[in-house]
JSON list of C-alpha atoms in Angstrom, two decimals:
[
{"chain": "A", "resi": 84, "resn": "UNK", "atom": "CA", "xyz": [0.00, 0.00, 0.00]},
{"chain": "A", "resi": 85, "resn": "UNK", "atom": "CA", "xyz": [1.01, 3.61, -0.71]},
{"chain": "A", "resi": 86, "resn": "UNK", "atom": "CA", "xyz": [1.15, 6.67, 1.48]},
{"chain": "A", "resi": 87, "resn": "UNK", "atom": "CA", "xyz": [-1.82, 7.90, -0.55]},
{"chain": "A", "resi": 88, "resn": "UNK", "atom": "CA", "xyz": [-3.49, 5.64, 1.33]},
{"chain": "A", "resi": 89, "resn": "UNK", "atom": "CA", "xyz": [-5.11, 8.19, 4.23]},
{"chain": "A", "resi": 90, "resn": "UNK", "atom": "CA", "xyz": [-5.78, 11.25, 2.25]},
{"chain": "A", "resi": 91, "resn": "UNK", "atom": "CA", "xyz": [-7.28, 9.20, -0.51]},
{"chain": "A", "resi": 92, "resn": "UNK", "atom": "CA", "xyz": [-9.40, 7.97, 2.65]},
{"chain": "A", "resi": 93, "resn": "UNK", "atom": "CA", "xyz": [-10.51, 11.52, 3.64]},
{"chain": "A", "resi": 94, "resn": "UNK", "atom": "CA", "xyz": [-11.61, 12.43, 0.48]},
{"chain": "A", "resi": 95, "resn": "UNK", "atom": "CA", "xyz": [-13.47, 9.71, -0.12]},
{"chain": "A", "resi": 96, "resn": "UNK", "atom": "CA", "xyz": [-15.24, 10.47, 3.18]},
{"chain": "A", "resi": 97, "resn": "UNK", "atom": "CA", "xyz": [-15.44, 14.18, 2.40]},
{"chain": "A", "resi": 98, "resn": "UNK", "atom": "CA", "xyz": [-17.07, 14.39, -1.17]},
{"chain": "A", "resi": 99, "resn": "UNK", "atom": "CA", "xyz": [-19.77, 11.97, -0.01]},
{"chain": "A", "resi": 100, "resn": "UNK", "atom": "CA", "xyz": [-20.68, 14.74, 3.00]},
{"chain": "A", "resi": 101, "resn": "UNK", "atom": "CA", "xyz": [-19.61, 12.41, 5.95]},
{"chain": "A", "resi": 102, "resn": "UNK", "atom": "CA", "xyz": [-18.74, 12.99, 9.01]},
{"chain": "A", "resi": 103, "resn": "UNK", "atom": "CA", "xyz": [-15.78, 11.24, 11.21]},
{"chain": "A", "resi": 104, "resn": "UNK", "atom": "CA", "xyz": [-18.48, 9.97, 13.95]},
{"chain": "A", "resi": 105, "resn": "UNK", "atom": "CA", "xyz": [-21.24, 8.63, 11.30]},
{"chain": "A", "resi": 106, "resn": "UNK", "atom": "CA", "xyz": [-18.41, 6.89, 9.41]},
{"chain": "A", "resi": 107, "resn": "UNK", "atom": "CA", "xyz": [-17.35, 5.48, 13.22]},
{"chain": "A", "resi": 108, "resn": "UNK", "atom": "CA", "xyz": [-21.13, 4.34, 13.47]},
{"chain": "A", "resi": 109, "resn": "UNK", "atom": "CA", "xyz": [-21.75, 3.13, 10.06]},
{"chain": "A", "resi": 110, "resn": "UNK", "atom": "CA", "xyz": [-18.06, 1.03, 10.53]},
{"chain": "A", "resi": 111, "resn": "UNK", "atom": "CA", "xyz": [-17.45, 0.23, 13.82]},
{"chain": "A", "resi": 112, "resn": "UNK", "atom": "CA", "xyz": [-13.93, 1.90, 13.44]},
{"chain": "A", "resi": 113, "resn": "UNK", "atom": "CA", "xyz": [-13.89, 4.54, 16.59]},
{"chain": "A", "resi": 114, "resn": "UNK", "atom": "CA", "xyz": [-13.48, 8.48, 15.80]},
{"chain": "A", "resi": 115, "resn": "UNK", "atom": "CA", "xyz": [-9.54, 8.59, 16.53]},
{"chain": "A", "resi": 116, "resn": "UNK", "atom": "CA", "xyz": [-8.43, 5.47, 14.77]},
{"chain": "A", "resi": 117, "resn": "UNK", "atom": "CA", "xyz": [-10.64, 7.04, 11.81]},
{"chain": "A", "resi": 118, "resn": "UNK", "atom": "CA", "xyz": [-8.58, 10.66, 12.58]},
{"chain": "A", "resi": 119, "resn": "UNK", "atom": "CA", "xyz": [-5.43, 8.62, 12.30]},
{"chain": "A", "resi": 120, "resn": "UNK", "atom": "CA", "xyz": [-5.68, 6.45, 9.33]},
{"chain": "A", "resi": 121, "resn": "UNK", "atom": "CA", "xyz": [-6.71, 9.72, 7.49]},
{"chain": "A", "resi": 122, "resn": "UNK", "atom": "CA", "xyz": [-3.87, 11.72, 9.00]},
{"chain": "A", "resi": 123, "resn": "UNK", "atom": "CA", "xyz": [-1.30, 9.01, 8.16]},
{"chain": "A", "resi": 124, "resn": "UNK", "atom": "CA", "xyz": [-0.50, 8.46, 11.79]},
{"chain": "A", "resi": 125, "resn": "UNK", "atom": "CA", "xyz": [-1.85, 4.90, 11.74]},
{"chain": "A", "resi": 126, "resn": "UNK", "atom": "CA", "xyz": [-0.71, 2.24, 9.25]},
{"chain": "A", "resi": 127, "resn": "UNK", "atom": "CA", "xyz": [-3.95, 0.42, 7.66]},
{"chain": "A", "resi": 128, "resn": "UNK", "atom": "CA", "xyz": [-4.73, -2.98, 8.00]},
{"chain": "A", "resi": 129, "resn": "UNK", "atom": "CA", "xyz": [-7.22, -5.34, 5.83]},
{"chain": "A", "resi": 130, "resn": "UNK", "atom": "CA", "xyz": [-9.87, -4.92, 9.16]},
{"chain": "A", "resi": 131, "resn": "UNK", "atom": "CA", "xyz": [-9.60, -1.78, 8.70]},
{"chain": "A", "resi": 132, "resn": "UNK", "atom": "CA", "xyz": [-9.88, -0.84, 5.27]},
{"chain": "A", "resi": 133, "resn": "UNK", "atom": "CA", "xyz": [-12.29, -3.69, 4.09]},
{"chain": "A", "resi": 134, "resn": "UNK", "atom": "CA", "xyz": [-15.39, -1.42, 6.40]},
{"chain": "A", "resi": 135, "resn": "UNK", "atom": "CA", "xyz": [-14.05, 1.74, 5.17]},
{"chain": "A", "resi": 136, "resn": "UNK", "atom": "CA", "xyz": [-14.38, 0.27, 1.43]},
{"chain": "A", "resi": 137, "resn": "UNK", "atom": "CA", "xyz": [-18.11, -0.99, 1.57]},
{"chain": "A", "resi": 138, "resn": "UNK", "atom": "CA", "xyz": [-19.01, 2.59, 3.68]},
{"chain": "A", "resi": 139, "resn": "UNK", "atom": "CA", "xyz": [-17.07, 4.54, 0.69]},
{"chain": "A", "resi": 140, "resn": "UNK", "atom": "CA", "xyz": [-18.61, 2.28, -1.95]},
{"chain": "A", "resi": 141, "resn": "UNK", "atom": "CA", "xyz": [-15.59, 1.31, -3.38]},
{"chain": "A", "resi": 142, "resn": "UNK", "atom": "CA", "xyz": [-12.61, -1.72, -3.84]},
{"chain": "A", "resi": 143, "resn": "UNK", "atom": "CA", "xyz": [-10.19, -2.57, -1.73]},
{"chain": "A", "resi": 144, "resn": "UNK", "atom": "CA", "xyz": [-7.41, -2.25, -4.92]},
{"chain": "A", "resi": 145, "resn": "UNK", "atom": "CA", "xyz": [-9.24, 1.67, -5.06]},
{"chain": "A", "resi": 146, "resn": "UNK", "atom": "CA", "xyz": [-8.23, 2.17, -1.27]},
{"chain": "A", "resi": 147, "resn": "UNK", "atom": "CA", "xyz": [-4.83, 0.74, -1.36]},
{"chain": "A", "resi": 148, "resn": "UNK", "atom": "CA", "xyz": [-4.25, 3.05, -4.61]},
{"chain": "A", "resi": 149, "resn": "UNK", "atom": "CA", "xyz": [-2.65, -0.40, -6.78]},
{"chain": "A", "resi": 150, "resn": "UNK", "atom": "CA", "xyz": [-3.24, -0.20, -10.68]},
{"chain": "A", "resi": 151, "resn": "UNK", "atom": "CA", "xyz": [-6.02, -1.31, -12.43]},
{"chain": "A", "resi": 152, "resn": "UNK", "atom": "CA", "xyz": [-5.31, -5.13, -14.26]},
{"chain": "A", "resi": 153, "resn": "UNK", "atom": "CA", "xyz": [-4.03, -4.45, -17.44]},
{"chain": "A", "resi": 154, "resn": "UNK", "atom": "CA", "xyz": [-5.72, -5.40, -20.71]},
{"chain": "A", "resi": 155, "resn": "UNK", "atom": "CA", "xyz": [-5.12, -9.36, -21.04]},
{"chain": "A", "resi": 156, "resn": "UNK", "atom": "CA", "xyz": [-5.78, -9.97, -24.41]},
{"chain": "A", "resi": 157, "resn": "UNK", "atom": "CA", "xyz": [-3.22, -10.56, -26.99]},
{"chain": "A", "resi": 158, "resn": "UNK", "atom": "CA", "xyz": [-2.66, -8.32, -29.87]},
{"chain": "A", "resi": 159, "resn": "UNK", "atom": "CA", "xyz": [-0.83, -11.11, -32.16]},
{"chain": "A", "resi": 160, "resn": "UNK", "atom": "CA", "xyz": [0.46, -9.52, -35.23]},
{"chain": "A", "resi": 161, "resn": "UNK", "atom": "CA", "xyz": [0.06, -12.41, -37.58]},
{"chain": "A", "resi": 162, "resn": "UNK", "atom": "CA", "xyz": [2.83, -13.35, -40.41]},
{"chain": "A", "resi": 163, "resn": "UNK", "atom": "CA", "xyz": [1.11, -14.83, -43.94]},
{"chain": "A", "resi": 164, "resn": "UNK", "atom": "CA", "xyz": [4.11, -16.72, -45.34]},
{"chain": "A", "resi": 165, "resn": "UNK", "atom": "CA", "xyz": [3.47, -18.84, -48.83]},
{"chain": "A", "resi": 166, "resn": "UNK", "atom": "CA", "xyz": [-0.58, -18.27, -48.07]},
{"chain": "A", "resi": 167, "resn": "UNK", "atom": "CA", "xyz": [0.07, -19.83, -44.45]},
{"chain": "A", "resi": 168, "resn": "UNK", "atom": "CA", "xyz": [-1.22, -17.06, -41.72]},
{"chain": "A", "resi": 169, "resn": "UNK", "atom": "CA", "xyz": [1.32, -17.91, -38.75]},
{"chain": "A", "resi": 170, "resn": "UNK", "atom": "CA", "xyz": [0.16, -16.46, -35.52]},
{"chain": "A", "resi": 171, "resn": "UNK", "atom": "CA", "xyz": [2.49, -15.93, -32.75]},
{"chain": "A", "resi": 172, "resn": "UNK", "atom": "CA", "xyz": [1.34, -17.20, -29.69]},
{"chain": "A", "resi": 173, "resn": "UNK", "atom": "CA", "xyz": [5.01, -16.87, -27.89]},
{"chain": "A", "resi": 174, "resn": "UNK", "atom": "CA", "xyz": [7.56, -14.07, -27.46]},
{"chain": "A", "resi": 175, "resn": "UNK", "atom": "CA", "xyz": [10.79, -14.60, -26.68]},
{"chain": "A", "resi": 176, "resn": "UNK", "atom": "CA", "xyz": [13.63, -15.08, -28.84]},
{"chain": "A", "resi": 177, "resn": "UNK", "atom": "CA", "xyz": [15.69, -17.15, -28.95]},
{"chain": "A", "resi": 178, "resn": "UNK", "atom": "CA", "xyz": [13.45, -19.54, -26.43]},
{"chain": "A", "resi": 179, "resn": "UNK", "atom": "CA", "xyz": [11.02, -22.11, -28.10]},
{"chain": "A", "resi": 180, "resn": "UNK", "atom": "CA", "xyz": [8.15, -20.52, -30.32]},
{"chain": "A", "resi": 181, "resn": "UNK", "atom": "CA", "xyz": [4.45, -21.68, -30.25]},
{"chain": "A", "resi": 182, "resn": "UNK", "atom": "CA", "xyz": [2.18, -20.12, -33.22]},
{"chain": "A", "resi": 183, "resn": "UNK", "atom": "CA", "xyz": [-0.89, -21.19, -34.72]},
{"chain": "A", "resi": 184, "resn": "UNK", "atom": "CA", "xyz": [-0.87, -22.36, -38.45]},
{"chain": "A", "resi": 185, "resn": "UNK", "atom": "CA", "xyz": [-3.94, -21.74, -40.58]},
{"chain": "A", "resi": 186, "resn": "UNK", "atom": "CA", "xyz": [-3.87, -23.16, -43.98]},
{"chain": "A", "resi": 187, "resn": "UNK", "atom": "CA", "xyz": [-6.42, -22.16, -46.38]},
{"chain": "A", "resi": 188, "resn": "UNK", "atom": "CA", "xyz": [-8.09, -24.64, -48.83]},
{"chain": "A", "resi": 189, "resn": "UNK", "atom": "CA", "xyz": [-5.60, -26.04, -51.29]},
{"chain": "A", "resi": 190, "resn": "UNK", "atom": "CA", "xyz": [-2.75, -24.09, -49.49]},
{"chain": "A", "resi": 191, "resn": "UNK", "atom": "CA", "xyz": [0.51, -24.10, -51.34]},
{"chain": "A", "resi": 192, "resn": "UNK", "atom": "CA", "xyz": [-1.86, -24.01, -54.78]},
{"chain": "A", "resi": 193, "resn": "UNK", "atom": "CA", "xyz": [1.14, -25.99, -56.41]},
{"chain": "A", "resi": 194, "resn": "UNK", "atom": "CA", "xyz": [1.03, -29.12, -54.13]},
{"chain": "A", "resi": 195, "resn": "UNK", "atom": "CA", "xyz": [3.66, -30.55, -55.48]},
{"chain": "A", "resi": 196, "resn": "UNK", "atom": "CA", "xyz": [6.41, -31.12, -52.11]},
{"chain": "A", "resi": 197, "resn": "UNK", "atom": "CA", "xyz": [9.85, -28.76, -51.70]},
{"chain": "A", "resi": 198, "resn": "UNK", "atom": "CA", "xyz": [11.33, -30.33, -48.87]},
{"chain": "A", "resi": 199, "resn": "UNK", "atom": "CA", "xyz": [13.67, -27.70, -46.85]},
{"chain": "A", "resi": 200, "resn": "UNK", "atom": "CA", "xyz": [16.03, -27.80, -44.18]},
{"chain": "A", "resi": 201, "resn": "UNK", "atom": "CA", "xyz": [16.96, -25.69, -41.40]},
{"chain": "A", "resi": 202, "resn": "UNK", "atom": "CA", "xyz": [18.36, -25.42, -37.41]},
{"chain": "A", "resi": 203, "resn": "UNK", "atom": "CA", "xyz": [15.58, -26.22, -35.50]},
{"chain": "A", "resi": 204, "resn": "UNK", "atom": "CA", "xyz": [13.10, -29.21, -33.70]},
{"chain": "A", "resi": 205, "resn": "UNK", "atom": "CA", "xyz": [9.19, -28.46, -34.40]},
{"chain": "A", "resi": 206, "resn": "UNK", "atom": "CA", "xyz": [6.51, -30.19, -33.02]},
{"chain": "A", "resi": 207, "resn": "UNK", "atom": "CA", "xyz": [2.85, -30.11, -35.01]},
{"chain": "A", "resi": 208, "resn": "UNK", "atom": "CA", "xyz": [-0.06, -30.79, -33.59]},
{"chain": "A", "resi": 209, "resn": "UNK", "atom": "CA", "xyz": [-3.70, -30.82, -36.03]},
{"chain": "A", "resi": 210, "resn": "UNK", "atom": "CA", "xyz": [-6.67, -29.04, -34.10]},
{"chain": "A", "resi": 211, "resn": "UNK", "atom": "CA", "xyz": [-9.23, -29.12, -37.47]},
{"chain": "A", "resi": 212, "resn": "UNK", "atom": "CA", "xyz": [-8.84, -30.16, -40.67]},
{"chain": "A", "resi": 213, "resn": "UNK", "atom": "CA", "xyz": [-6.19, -32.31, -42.72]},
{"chain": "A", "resi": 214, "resn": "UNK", "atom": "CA", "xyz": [-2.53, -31.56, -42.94]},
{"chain": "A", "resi": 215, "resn": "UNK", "atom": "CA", "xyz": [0.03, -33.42, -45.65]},
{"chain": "A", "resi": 216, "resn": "UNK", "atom": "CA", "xyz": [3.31, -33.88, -44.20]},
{"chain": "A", "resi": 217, "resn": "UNK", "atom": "CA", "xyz": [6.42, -35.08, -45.89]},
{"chain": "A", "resi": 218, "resn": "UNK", "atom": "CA", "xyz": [9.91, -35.70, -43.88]},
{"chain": "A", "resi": 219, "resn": "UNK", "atom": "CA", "xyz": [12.45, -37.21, -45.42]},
{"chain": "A", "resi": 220, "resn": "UNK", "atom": "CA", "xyz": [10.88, -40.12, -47.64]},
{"chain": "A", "resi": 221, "resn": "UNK", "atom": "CA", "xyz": [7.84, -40.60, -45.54]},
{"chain": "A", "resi": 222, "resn": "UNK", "atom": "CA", "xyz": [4.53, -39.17, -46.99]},
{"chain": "A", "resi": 223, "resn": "UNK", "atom": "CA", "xyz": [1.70, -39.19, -44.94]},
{"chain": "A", "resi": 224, "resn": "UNK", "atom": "CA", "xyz": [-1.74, -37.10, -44.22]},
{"chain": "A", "resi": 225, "resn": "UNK", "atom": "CA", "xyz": [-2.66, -35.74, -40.57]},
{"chain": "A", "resi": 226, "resn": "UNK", "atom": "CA", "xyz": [-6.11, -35.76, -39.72]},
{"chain": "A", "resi": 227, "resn": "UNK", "atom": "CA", "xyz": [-7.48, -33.59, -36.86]},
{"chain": "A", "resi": 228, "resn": "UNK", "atom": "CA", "xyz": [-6.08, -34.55, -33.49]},
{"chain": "A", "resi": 229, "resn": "UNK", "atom": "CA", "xyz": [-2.58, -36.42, -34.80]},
{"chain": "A", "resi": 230, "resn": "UNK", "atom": "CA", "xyz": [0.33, -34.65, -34.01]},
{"chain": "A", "resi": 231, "resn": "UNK", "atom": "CA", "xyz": [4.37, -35.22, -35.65]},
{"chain": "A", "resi": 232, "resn": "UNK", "atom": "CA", "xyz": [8.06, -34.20, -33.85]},
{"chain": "A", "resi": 233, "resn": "UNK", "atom": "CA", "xyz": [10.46, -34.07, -36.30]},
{"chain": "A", "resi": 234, "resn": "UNK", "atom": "CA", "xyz": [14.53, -32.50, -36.32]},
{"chain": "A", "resi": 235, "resn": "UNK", "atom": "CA", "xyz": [14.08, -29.63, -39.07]},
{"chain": "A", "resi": 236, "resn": "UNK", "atom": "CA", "xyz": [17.29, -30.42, -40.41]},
{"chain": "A", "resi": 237, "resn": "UNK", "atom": "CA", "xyz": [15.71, -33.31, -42.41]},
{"chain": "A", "resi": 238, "resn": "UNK", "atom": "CA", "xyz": [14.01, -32.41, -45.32]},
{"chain": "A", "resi": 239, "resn": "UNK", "atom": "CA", "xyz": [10.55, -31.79, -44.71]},
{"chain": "A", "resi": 240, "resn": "UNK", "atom": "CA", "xyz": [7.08, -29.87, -46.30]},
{"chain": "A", "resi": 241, "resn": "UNK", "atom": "CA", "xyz": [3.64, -29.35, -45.31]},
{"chain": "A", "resi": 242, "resn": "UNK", "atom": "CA", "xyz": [0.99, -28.50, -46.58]},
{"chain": "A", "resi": 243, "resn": "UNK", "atom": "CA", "xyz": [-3.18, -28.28, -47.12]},
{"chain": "A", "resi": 244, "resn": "UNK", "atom": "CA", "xyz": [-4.16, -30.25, -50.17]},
{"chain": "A", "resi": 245, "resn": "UNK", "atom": "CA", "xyz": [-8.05, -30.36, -49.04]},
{"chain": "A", "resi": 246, "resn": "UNK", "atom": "CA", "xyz": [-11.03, -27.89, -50.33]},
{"chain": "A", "resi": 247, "resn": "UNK", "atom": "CA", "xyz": [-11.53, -26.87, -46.49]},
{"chain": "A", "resi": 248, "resn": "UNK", "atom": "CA", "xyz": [-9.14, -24.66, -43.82]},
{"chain": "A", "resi": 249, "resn": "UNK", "atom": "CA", "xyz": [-6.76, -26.86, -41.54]},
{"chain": "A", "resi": 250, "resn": "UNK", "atom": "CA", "xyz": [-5.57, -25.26, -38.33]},
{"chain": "A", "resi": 251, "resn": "UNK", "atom": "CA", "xyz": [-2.36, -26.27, -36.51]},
{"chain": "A", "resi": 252, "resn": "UNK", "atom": "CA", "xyz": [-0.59, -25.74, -33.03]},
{"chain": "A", "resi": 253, "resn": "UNK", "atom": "CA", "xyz": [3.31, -25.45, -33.69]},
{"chain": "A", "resi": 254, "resn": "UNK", "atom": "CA", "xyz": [5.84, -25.50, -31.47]},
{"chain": "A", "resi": 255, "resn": "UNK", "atom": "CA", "xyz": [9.59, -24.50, -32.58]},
{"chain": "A", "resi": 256, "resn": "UNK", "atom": "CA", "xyz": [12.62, -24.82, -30.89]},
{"chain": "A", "resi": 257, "resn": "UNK", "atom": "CA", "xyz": [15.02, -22.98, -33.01]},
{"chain": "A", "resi": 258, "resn": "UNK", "atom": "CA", "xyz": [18.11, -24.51, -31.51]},
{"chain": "A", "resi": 259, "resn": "UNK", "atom": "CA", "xyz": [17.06, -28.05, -31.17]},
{"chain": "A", "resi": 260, "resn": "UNK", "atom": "CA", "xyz": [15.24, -27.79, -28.48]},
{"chain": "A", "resi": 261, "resn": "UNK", "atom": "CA", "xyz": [12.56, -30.90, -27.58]},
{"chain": "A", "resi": 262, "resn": "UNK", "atom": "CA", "xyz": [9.38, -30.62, -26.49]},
{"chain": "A", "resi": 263, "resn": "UNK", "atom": "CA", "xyz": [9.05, -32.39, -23.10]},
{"chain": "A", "resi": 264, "resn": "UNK", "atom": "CA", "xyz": [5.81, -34.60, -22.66]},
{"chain": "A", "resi": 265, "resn": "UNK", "atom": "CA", "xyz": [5.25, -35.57, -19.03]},
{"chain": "A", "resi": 266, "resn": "UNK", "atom": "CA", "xyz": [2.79, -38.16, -18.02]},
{"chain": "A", "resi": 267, "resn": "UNK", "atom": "CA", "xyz": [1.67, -39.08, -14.57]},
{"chain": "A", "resi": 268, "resn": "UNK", "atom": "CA", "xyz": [1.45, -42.85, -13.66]},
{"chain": "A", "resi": 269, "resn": "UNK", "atom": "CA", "xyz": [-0.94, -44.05, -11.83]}
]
């Protein structure tokens, strides 16, 4: 809690027109405890202020003067690379990467595969739709709920060779890293 803390007290009390003694009655808080949390020469407690907030109407966080939450939302600027929309859902570099792949119908147009190669270990995982995957010489089609690891430095290529969207959860570690899969035994 701030300093603030008492004279944000005795304004509260003073624009709604009350007095120290009907705030006493209306709290249970005597007159000079009252006197002395607005003054500053009495530390507040939580049985103190959490009275004092319903009398004044207002939050403990208003009270104790701490910020309002912040906005939680996310405001992912999303990449389209080759058609694919990659969202970030991670941000910091050089640490793994999660981002959400969304593939539109028929997505590259020319589905013919380009295997390529780089530093990296990504997981995929299929939340809707289909998803054709090639590493190395395997060849194979993800359905909705399947999900591949793979070392990027073997050739690989995806893409969405069906007339409908296919979303996918990626996770990237750009130096190798492994994604660690815990299960608990019963």
């Amino acid at each position: 809690m701030d300093d603030h803390v008492g004279p944000r007290l005795r304004r509260l009390r003073e624009q709604r027109g009350v007095t120290l003694t009907a705030l006493a009655a209306d709290t249970g808080i005597s007159v000079s405890t009252l006197s002395r949390l607005e003054s500053g020469g009495r530390r507040p407690t939580l049985e103190l202020l959490v009275p004092l907030a319903r009398a004044h109407g207002v939050t403990l966080d208003h009270l104790a003067g701490t910020e309002p939450t912040a906005d939680p939302r996310v405001h992912a600027q999303p990449v389209v690379r080759h058609g694919i929309t990659h969202i970030p859902l991670s941000r910091r570099p050089g640490a793994p990467m999660a981002f959400k792949l969304v593939f539109p119908p028929h997505t590259p147009a020319d589905d013919t595969p380009a295997p390529q190669t780089h530093e990296g270990y990504e997981w995929l995982y299929v939340l809707s739709g289909r998803l054709r995957f090639v590493l190395g010489e395997h060849d194979m089609m993800l359905q909705t709920g399947e999900a591949v690891e793979f070392d990027t430095r073997v050739p690989h290529w995806f893409g969405n060779p069906s007339p409908y969207a296919a979303e996918v959860l990626s996770l990237f570690g750009p130096q190798g890293e492994r994604v660690h899969v815990r299960a608990r035994s019963r």
